[in-house]
Tab-separated table of C-alpha atoms and ligand atoms in Angstrom:
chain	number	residue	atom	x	y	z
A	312	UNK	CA	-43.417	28.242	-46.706
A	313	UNK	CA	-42.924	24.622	-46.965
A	314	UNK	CA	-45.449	22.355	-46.690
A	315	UNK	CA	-45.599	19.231	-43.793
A	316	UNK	CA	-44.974	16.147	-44.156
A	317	UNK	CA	-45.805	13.962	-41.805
A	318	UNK	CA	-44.052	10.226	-42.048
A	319	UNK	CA	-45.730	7.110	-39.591
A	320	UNK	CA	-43.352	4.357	-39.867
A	321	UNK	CA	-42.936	0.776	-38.726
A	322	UNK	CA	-40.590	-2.260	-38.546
A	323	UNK	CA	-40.928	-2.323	-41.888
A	324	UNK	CA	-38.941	0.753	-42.869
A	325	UNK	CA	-35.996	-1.674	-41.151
A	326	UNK	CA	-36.342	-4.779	-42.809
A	327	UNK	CA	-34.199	-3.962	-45.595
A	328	UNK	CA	-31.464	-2.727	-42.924
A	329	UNK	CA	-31.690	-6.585	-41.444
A	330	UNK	CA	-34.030	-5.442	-38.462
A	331	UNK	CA	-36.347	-8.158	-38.008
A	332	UNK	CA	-40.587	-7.000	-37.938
A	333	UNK	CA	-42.043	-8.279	-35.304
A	334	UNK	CA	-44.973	-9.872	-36.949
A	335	UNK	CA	-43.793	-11.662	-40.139
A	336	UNK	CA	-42.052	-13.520	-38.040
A	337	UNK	CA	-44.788	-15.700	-36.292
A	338	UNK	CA	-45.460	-13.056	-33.029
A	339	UNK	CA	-42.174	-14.165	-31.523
A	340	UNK	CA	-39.368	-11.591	-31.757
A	341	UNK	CA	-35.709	-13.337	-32.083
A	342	UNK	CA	-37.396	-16.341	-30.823
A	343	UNK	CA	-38.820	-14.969	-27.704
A	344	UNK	CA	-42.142	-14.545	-26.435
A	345	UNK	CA	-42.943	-11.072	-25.922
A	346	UNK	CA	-44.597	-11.751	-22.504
A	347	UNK	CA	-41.259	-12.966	-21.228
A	348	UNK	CA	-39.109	-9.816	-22.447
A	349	UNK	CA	-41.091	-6.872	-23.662
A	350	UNK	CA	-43.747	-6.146	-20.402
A	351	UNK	CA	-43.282	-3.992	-17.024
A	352	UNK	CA	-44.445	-8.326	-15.930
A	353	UNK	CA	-41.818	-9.231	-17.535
A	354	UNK	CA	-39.005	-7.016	-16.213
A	355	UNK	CA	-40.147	-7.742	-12.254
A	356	UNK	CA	-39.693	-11.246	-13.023
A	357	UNK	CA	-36.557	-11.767	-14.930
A	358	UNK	CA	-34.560	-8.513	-15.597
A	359	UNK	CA	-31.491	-10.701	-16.253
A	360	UNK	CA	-33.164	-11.634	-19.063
A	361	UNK	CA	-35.112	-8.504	-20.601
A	362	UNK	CA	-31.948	-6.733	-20.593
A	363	UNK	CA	-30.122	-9.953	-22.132
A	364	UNK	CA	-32.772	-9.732	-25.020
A	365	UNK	CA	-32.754	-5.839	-25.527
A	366	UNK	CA	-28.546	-5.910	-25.574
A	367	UNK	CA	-28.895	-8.521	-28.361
A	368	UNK	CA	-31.080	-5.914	-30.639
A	369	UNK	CA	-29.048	-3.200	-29.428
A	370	UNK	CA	-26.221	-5.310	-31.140
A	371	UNK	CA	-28.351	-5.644	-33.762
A	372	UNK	CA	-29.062	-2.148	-34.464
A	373	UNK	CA	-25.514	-0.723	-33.873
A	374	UNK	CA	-24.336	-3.212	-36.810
A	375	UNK	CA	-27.311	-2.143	-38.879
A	376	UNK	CA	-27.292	0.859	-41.466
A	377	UNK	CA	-30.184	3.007	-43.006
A	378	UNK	CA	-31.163	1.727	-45.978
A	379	UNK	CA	-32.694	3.960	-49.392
A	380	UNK	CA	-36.168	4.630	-47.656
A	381	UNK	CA	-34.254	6.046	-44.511
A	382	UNK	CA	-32.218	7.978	-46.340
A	383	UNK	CA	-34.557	9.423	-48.819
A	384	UNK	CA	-36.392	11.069	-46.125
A	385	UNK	CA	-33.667	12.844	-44.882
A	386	UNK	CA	-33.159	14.016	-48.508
A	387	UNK	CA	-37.059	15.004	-48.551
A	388	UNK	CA	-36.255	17.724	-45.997
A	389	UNK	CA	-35.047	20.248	-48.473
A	390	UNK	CA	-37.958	20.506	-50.273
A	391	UNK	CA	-40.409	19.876	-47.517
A	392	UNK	CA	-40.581	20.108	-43.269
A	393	UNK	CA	-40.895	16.802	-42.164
A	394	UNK	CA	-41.521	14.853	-39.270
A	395	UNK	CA	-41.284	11.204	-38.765
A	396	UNK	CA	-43.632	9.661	-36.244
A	397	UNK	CA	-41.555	6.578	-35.683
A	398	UNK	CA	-42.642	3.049	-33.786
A	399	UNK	CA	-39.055	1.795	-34.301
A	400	UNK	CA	-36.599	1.902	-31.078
A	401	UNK	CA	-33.882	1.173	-34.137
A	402	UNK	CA	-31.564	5.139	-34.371
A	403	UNK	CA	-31.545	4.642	-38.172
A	404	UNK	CA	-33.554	7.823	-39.304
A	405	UNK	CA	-31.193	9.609	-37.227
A	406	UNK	CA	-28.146	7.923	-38.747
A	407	UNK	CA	-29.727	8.670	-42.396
A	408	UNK	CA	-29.640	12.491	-41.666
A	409	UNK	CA	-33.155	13.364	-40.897
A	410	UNK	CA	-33.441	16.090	-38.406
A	411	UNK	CA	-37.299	15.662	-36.633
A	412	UNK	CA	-38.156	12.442	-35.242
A	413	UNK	CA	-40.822	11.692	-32.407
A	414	UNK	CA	-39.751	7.988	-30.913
A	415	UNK	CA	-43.152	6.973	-29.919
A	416	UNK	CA	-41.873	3.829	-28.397
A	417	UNK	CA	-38.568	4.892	-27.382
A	418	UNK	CA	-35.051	4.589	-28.332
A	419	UNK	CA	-32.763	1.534	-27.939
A	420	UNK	CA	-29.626	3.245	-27.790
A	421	UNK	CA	-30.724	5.022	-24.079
A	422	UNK	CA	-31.558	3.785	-20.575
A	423	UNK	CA	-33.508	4.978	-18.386
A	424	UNK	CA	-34.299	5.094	-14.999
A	425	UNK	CA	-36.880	2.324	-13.528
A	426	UNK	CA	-38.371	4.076	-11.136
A	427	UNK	CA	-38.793	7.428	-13.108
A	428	UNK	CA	-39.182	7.481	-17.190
A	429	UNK	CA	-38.239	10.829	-17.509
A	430	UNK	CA	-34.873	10.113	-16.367
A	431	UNK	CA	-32.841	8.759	-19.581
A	432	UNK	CA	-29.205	8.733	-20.636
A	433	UNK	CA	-27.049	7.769	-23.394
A	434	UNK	CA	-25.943	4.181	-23.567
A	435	UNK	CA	-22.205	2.807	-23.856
A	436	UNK	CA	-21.510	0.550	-26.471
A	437	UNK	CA	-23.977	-2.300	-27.249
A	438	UNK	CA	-24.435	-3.604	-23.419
A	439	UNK	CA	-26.661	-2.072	-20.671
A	440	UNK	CA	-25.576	-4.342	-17.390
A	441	UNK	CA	-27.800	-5.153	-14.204
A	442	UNK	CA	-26.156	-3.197	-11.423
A	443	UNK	CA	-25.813	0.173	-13.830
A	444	UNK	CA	-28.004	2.853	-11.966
A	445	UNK	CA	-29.609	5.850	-12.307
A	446	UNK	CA	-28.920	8.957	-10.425
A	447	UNK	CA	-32.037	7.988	-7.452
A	448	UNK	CA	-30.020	4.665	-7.324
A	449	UNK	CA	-32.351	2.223	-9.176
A	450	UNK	CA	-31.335	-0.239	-11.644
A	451	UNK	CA	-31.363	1.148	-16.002
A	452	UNK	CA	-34.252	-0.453	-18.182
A	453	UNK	CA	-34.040	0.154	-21.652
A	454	UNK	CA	-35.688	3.420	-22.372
A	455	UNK	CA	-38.680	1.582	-24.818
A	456	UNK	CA	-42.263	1.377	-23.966
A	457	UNK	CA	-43.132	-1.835	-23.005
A	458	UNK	CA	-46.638	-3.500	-23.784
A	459	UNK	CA	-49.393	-2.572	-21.315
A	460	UNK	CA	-47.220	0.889	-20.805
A	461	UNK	CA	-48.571	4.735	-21.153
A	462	UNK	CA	-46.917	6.284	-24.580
A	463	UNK	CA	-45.739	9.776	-23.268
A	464	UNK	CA	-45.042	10.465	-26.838
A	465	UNK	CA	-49.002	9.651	-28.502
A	466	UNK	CA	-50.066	13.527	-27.505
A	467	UNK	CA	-47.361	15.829	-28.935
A	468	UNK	CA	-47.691	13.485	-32.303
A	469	UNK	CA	-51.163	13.977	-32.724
A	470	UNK	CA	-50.946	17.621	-31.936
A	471	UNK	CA	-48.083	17.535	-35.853
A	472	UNK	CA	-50.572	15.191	-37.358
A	473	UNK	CA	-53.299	17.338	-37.139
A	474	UNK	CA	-51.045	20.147	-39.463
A	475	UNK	CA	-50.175	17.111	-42.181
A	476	UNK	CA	-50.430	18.509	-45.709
A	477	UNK	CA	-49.222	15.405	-46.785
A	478	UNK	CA	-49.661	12.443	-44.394
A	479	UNK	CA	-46.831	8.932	-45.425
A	480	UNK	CA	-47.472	5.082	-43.749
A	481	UNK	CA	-44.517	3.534	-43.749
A	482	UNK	CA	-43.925	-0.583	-42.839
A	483	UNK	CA	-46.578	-0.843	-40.113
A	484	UNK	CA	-49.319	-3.852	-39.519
A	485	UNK	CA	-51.204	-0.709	-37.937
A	486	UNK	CA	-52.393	-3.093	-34.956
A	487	UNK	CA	-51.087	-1.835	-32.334
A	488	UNK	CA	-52.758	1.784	-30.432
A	489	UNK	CA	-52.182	4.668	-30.239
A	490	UNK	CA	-50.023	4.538	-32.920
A	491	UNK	CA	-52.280	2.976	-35.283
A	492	UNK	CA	-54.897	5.465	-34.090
A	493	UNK	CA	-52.906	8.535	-35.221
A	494	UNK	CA	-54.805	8.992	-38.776
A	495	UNK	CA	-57.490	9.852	-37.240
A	496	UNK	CA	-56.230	12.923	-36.680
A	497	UNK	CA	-55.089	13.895	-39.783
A	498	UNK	CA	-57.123	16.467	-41.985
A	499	UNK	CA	-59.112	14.824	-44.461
A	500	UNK	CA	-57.813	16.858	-47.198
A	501	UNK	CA	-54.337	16.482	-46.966
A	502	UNK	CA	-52.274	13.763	-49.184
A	503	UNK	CA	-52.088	9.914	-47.956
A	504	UNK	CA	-49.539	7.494	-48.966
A	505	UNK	CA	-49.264	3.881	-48.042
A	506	UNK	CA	-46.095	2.165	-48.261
A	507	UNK	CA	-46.495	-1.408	-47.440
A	508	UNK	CA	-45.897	-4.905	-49.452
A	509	UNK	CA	-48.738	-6.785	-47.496
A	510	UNK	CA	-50.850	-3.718	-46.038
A	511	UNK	CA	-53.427	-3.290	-48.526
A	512	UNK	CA	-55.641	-0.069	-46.804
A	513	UNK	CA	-56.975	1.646	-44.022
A	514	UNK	CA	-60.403	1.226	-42.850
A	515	UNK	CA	-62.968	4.026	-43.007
A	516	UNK	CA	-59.982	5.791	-45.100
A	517	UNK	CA	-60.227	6.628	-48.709
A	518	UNK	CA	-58.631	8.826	-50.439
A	519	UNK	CA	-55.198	6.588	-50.107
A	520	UNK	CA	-52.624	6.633	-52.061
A	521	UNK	CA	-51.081	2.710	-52.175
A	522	UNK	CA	-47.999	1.233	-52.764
A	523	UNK	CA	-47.753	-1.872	-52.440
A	524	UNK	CA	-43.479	-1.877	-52.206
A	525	UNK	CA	-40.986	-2.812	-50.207
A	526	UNK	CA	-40.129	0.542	-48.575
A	527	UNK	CA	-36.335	0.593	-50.133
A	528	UNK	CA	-38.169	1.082	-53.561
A	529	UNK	CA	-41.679	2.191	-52.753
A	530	UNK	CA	-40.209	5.250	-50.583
A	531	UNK	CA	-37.543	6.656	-52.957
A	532	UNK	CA	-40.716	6.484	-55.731
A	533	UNK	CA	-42.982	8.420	-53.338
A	534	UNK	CA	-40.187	10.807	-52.470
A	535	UNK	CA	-39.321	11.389	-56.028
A	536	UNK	CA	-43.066	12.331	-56.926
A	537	UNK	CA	-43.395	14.771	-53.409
A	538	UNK	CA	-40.252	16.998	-54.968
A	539	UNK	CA	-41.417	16.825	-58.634
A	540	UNK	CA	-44.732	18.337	-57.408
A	541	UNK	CA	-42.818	20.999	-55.224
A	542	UNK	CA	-40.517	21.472	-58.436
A	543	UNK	CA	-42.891	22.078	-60.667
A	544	UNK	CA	-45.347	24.264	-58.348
B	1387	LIG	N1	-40.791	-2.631	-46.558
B	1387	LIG	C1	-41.948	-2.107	-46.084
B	1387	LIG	N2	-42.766	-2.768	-45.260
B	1387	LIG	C2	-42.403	-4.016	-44.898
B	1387	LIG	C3	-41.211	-4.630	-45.342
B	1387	LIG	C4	-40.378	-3.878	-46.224
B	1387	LIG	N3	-39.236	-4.364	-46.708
B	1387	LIG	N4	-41.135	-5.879	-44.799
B	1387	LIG	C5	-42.233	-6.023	-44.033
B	1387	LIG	N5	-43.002	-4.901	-44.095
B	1387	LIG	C6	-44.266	-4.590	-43.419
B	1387	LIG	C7	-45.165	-5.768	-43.157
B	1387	LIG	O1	-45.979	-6.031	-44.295
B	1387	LIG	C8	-45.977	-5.267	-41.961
B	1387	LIG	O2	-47.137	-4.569	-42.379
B	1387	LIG	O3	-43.935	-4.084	-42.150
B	1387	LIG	C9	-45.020	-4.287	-41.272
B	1387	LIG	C10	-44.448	-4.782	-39.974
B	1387	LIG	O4	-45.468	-4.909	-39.038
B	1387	LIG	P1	-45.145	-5.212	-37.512
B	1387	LIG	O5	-44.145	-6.287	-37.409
B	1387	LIG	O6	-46.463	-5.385	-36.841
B	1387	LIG	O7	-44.422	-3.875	-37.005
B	1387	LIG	P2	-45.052	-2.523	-36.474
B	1387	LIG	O8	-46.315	-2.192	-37.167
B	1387	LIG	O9	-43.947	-1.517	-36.488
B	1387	LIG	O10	-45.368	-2.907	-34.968
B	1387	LIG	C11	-45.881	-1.938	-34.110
B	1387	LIG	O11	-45.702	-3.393	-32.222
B	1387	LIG	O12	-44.067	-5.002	-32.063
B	1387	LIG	C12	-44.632	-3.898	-31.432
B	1387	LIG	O13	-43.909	-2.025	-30.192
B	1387	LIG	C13	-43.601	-2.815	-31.317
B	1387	LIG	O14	-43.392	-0.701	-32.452
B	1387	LIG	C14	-43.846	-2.038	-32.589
B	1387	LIG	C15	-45.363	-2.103	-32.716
C-alpha cells in the first residue's frame, strides 16, 4: 500500500507562477486593503467593488501556469497517495495534474450563491458580473472564504492529516487559523518537511525537516528524496 502524503500549501507555492503572496507585499493585496475587498463587511458595502478586485485575480490566475513545485506533486502521486491541503483559491495544482485537493479557502474559478455557500457553479471566462444569480435568485460572490468566515473545509482536512505518514509545508506565513492549526493533528511520528525561503520553524514542533527554498527548487528536491526512499524500500 502506498503511504500518505499529506501537502499544506500557501501563496507561496504561486509566487513563482506570478501570483502575488499576500504578505510580502506589505498586508495589502494588489494594492487594496483587505477590509475593503476580502470580508462578508466588505461585500454588503461595496460589491461593485469586491467582485471588481476578485475578476482582476481571476485574470490573474487564468494567465498564470503551474510552475516545477506544482507539477512535481502531481508527479509524486505514482509513488505515493497524496493530498494537498491547499490555502490558495489559484486552480494551479489542478492544472499541474494532481488528482486530490481540499480548497480550504475556496476556489476562484467558481461562484457561488450569497445567500447559501453550498450552492456553487463554474465560472465563464475571467468575469463574474453583478446581476449574475443563483438559482434562489440572489446575486454570485466568489466562492472564497472571506476573513471573519466559517471554513467548511478545516474538518474533513484534519480528519487526512491525522493519517499523514509524511506531513509537507509548503509557502505559508502559517498565521492565519485553522489552517495554520492543522499540524496539530498530525501524528508525531510521521515525516515533516518545511518548504519556505523566510519560514524558519514551527513552534512546539521538532522533528522538522527545513528547507529553506524557494518552492520551484526546494519542492522538486523534497520530491526527489520521497521517491528515492520508496525506490529503494
Ligand atoms: N516559494 C516558497 N515560499 C515562498 C515563495 C516561494 N517562491 N515566495 C514567498 N514564499 C513564502 C513566504 O516566505 C511566506 O512564508 O510564502 C509565504 C506566503 O505567506 P502569506 O502571504 O501569508 O500566504 P499564506 O500563508 O498562504 O496566507 C494564508 O491568508 O491571505 C490570506 O486567505 C489568504 O489563504 C491566505 C491565508
Amino acid at each position: 500500500m502506498k503511504q500518505k502524503v499529506i501537502v499544506l500549501t500557501g501563496a507561496g507555492i504561486s509566487a513563482e507562477s506570478g501570483l502575488n503572496t499576500f504578505r510580502d507585499s506589505d498586508g495589502l493585496w494588489e494594492g487594496y486593503d483587505i477590509n475593503d475587498v476580502a470580508t462578508p463587511e466588505a461585500w454588503h458595502r461595496n460589491p461593485v467593488l469586491v467582485q471588481h478586485f476578485y475578476n482582476l485575480r481571476r485574470k490573474a490566475v487564468l494567465k498564470a501556469k503551474p510552475n516545477a513545485a506544482h507539477i512535481a506533486l502531481a508527479e509524486l502521486e505514482k509513488y505515493y497517495d497524496v493530498t494537498i491541503i491547499t490555502q490558495n483559491i489559484d486552480d494551479l495544482h489542478e492544472r499541474a495534474g494532481s488528482s486530490s485537493i481540499i480548497h480550504l479557502h475556496g476556489i476562484i474559478t467558481k461562484s457561488q450563491s450569497s445567500v447559501n455557500p453550498n450552492l456553487t457553479y463554474d465560472i465563464n471566462g475571467a468575469e463574474l458580473a453583478m446581476g449574475e444569480k443563483c438559482e434562489l435568485g440572489s446575486q454570485l460572490r466568489p466562492h472564497v472564504v472571506w476573513f471573519g468566515e466559517a471554513v467548511p473545509m478545516i474538518g474533513k482536512a484534519a480528519e487526512i492529516c491525522m493519517l499523514a505518514d509524511v506531513f509537507m509545508i509548503i509557502g505559508t506565513s502559517l498565521l492565519v487559523y485553522p489552517a495554520a492549526g492543522l499540524i496539530d493533528y498530525v501524528p508525531a511520528d510521521a515525516g515533516k518537511i518545511l518548504i519556505d525561503p523566510k519560514v524558519s520553524g514551527v513552534p512546539g514542533v521538532s522533528n522538522l525537516q527545513i528547507i529553506p527554498e524557494k518552492a520551484g527548487t526546494g519542492v522538486p528536491k523534497a520530491v526527489e528524496a520521497l521517491i528515492r526512499e520508496v525506490r529503494s524500500s
